[in-house]
GROMACS .gro file of N, CA and C in nm:
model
  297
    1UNK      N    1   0.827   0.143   0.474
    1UNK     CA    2   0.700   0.074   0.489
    1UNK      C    3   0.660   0.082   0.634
    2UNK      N    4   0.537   0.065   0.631
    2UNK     CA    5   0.476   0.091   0.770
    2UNK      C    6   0.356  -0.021   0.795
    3UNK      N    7   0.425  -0.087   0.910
    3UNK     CA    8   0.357  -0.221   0.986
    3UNK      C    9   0.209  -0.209   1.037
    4UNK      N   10   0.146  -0.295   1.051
    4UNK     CA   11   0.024  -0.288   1.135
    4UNK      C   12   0.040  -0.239   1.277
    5UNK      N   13   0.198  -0.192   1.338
    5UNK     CA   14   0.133  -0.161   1.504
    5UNK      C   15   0.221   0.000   1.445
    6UNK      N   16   0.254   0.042   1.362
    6UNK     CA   17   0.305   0.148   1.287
    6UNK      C   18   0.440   0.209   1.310
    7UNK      N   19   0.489   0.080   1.326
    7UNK     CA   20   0.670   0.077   1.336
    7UNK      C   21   0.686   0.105   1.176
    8UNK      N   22   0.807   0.196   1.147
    8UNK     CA   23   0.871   0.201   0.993
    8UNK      C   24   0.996   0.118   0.945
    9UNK      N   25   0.967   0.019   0.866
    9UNK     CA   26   1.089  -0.050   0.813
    9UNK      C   27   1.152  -0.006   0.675
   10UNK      N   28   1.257   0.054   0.701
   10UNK     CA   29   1.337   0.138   0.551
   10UNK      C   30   1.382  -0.012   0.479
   11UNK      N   31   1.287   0.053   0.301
   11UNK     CA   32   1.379   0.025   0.210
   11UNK      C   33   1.365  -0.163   0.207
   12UNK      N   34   1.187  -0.183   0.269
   12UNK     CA   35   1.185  -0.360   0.242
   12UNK      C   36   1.168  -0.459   0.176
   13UNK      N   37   1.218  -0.526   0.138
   13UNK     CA   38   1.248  -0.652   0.051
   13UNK      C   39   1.117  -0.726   0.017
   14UNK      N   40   1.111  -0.802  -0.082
   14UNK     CA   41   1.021  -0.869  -0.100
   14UNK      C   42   0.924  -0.960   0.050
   15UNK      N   43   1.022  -1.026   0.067
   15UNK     CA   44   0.960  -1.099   0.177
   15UNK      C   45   0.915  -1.050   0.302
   16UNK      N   46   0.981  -0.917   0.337
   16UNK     CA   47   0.925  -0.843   0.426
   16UNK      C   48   0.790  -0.769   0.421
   17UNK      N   49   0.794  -0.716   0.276
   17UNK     CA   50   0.640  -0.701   0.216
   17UNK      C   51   0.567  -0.804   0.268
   18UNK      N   52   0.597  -0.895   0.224
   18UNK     CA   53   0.462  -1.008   0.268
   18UNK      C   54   0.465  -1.077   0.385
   19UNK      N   55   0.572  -1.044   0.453
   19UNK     CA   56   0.560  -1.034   0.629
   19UNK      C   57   0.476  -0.954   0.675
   20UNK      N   58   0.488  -0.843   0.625
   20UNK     CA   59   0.416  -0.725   0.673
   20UNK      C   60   0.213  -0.737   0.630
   21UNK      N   61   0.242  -0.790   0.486
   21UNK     CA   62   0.078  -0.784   0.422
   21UNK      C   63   0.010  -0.887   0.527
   22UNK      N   64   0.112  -1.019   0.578
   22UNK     CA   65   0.039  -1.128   0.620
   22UNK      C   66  -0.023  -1.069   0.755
   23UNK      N   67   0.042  -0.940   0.836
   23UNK     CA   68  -0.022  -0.921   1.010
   23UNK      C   69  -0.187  -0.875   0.940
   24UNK      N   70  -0.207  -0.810   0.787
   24UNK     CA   71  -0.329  -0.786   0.810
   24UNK      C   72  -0.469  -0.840   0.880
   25UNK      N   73  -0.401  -0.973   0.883
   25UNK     CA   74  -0.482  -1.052   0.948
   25UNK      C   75  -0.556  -1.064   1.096
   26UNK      N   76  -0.461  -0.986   1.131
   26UNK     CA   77  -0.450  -0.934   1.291
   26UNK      C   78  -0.508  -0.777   1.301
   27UNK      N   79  -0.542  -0.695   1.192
   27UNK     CA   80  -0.589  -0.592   1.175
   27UNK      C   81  -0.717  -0.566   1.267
   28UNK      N   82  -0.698  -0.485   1.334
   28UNK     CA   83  -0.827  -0.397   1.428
   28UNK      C   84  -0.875  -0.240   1.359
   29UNK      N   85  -0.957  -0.176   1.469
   29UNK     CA   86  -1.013  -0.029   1.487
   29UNK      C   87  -0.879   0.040   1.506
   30UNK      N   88  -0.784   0.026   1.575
   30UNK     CA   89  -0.625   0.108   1.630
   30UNK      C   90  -0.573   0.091   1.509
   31UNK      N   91  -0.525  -0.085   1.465
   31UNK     CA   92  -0.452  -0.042   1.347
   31UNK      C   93  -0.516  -0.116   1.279
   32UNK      N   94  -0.573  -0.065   1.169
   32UNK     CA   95  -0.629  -0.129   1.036
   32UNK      C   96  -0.543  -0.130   0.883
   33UNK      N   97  -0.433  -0.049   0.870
   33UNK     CA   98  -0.385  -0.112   0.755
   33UNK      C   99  -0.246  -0.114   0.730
   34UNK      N  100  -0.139  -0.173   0.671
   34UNK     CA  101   0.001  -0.124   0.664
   34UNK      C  102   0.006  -0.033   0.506
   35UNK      N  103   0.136   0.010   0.513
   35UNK     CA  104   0.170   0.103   0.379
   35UNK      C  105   0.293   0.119   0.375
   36UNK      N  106   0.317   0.131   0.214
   36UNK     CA  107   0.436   0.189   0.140
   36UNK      C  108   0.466   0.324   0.114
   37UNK      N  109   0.518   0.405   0.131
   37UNK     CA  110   0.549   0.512   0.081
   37UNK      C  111   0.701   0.532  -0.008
   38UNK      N  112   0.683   0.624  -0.079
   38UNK     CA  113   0.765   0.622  -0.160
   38UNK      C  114   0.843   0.798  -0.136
   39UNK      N  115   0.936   0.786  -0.176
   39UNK     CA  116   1.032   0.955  -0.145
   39UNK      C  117   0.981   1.038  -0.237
   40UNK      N  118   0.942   1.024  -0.317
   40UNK     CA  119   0.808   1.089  -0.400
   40UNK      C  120   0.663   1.182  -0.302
   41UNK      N  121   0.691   1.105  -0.253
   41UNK     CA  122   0.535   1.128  -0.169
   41UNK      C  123   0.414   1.023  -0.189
   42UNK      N  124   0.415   0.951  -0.327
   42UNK     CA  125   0.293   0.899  -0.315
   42UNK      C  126   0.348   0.738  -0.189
   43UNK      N  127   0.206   0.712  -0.174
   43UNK     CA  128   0.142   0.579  -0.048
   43UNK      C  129   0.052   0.534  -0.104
   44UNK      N  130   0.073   0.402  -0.096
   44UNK     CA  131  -0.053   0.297  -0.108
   44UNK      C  132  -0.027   0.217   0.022
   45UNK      N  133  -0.147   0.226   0.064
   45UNK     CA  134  -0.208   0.159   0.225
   45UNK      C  135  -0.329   0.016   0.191
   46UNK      N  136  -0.288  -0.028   0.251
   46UNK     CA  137  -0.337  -0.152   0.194
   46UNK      C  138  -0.425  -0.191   0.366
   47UNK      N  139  -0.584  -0.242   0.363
   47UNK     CA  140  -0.688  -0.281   0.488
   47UNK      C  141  -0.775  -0.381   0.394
   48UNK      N  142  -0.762  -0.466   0.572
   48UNK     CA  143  -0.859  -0.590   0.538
   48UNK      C  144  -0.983  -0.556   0.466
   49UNK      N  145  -1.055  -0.639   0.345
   49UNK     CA  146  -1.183  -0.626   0.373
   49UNK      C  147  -1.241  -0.760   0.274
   50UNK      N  148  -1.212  -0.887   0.389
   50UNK     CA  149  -1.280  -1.009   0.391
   50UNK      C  150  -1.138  -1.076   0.318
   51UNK      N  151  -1.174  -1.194   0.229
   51UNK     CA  152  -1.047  -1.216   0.165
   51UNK      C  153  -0.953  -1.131   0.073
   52UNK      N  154  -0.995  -1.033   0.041
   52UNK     CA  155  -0.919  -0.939  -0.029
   52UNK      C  156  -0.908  -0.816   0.056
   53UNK      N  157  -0.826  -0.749  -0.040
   53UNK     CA  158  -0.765  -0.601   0.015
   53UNK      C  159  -0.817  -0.493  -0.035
   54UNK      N  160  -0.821  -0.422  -0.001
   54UNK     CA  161  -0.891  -0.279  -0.007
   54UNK      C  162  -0.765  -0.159  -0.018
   55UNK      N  163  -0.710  -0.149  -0.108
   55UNK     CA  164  -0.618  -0.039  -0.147
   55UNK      C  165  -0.698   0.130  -0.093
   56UNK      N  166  -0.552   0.270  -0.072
   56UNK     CA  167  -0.596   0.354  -0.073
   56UNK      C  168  -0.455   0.415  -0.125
   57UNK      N  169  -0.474   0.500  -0.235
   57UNK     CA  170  -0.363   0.560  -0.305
   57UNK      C  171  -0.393   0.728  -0.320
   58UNK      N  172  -0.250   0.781  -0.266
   58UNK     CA  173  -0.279   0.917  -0.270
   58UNK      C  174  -0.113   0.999  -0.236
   59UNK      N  175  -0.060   1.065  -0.283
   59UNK     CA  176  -0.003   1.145  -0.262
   59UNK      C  177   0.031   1.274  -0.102
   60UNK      N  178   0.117   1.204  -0.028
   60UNK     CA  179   0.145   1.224   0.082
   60UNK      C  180   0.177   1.408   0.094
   61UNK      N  181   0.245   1.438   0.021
   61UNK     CA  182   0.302   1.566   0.001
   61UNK      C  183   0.253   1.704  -0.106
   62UNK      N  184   0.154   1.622  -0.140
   62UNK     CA  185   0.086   1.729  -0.279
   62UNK      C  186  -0.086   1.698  -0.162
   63UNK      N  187  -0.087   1.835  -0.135
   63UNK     CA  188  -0.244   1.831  -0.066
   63UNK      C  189  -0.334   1.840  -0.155
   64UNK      N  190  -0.300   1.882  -0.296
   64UNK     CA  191  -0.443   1.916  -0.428
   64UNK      C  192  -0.432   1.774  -0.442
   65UNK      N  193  -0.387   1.634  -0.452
   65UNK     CA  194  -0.366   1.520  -0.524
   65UNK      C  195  -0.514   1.443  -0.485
   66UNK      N  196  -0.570   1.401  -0.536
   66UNK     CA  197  -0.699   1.351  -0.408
   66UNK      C  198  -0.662   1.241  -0.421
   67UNK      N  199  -0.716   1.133  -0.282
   67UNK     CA  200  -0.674   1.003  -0.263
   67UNK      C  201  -0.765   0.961  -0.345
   68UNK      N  202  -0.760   0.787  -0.434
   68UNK     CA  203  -0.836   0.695  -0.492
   68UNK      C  204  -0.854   0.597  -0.401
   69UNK      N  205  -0.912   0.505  -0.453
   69UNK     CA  206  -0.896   0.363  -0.389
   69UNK      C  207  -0.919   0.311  -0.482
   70UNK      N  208  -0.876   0.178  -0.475
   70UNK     CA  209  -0.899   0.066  -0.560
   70UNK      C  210  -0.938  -0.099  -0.438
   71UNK      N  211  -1.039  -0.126  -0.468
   71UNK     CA  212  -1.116  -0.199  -0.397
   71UNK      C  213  -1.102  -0.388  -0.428
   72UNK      N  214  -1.092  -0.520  -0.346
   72UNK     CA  215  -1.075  -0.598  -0.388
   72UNK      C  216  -0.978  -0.690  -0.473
   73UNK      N  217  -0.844  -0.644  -0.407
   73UNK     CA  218  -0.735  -0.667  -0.473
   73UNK      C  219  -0.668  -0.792  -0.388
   74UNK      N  220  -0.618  -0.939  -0.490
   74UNK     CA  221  -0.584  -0.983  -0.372
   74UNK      C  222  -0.430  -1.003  -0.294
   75UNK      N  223  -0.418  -1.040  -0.225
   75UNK     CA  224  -0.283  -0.970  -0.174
   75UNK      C  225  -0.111  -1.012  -0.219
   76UNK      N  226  -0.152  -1.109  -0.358
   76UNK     CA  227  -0.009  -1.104  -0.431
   76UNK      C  228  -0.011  -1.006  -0.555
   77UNK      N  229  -0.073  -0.952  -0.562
   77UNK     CA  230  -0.088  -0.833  -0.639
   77UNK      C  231  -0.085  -0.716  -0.578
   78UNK      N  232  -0.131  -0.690  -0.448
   78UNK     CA  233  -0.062  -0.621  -0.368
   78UNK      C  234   0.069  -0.623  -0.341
   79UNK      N  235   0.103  -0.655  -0.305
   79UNK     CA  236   0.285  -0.717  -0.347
   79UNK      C  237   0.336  -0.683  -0.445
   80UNK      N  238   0.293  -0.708  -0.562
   80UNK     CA  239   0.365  -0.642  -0.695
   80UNK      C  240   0.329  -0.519  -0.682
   81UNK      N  241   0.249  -0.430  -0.638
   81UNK     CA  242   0.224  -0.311  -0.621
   81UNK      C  243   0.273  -0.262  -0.540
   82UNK      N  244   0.323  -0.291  -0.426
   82UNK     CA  245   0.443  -0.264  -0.338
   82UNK      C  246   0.559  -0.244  -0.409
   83UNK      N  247   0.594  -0.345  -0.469
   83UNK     CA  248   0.725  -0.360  -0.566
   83UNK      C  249   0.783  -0.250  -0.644
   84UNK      N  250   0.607  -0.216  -0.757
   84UNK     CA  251   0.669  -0.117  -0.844
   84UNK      C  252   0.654   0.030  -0.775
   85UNK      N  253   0.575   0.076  -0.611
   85UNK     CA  254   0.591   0.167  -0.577
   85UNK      C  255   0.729   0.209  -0.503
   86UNK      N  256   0.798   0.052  -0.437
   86UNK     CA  257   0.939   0.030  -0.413
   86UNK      C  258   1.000   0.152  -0.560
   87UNK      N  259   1.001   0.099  -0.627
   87UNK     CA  260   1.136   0.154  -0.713
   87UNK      C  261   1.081   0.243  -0.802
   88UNK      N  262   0.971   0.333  -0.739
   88UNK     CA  263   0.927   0.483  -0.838
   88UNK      C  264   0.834   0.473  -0.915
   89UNK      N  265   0.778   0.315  -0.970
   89UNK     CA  266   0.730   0.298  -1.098
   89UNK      C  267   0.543   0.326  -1.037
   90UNK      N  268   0.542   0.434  -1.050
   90UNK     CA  269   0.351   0.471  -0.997
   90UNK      C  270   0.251   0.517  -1.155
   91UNK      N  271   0.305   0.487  -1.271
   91UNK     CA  272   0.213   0.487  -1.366
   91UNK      C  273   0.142   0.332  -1.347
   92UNK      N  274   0.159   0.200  -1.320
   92UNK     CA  275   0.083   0.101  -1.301
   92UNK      C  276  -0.067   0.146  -1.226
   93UNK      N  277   0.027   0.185  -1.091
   93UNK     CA  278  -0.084   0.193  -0.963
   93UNK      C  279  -0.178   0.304  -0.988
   94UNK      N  280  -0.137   0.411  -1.028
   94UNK     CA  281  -0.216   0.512  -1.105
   94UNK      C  282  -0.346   0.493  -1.192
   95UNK      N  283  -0.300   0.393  -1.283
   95UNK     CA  284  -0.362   0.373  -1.383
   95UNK      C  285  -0.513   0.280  -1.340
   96UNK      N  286  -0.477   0.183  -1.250
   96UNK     CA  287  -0.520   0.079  -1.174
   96UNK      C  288  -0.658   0.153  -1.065
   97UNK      N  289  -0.611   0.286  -1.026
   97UNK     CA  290  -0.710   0.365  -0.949
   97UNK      C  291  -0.785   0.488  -0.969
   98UNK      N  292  -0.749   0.462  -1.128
   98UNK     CA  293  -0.912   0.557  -1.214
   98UNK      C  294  -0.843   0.673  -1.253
   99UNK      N  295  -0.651   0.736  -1.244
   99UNK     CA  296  -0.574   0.780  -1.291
   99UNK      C  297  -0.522   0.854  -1.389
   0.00000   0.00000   0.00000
């Protein structure tokens, strides 16, 4: 996972997720969003936009994959979406971003 100042923390736990979702708050122009990646390749990047979150999902390693977004999500559901990209499971998030 990758922080708002874009330090990488391997392999983080629930609560670190939402350590990490909570700096969005602190989000600027330099750094605007944190993200998960998965050894797969796919990422979901998660940026402020007002009380909710603004998802961007796309495949890191496949350049044909095109990124989605999914817009207005709020951020304990982000979290579970962290979760199931934690442990491989990307038919949810997929499905969730027009998939």
């Amino acid at each position: 996972m990758t922080d708002l100042s874009g330090a990488s923390v391997e392999e983080p736990d629930e609560a670190t997720m939402r350590t990490i979702l909570d700096t969005l708050a602190d989000a600027d122009d330099e750094h605007p969003d944190v993200s998960l990646t998965h050894e797969s390749g796919w990422s979901l990047s998660a940026f402020p936009s007002g009380e909710l979150l603004w998802l961007l999902w796309e495949n890191l390693d496949e350049a044909d994959t095109t990124p989605r977004q999914i817009a207005g999500v709020p951020q304990d559901e982000v979290l579970r979406l962290f979760g199931l990209l934690a442990t491989g499971d990307t038919a949810e998030i997929d499905r969730l971003a027009g998939g």
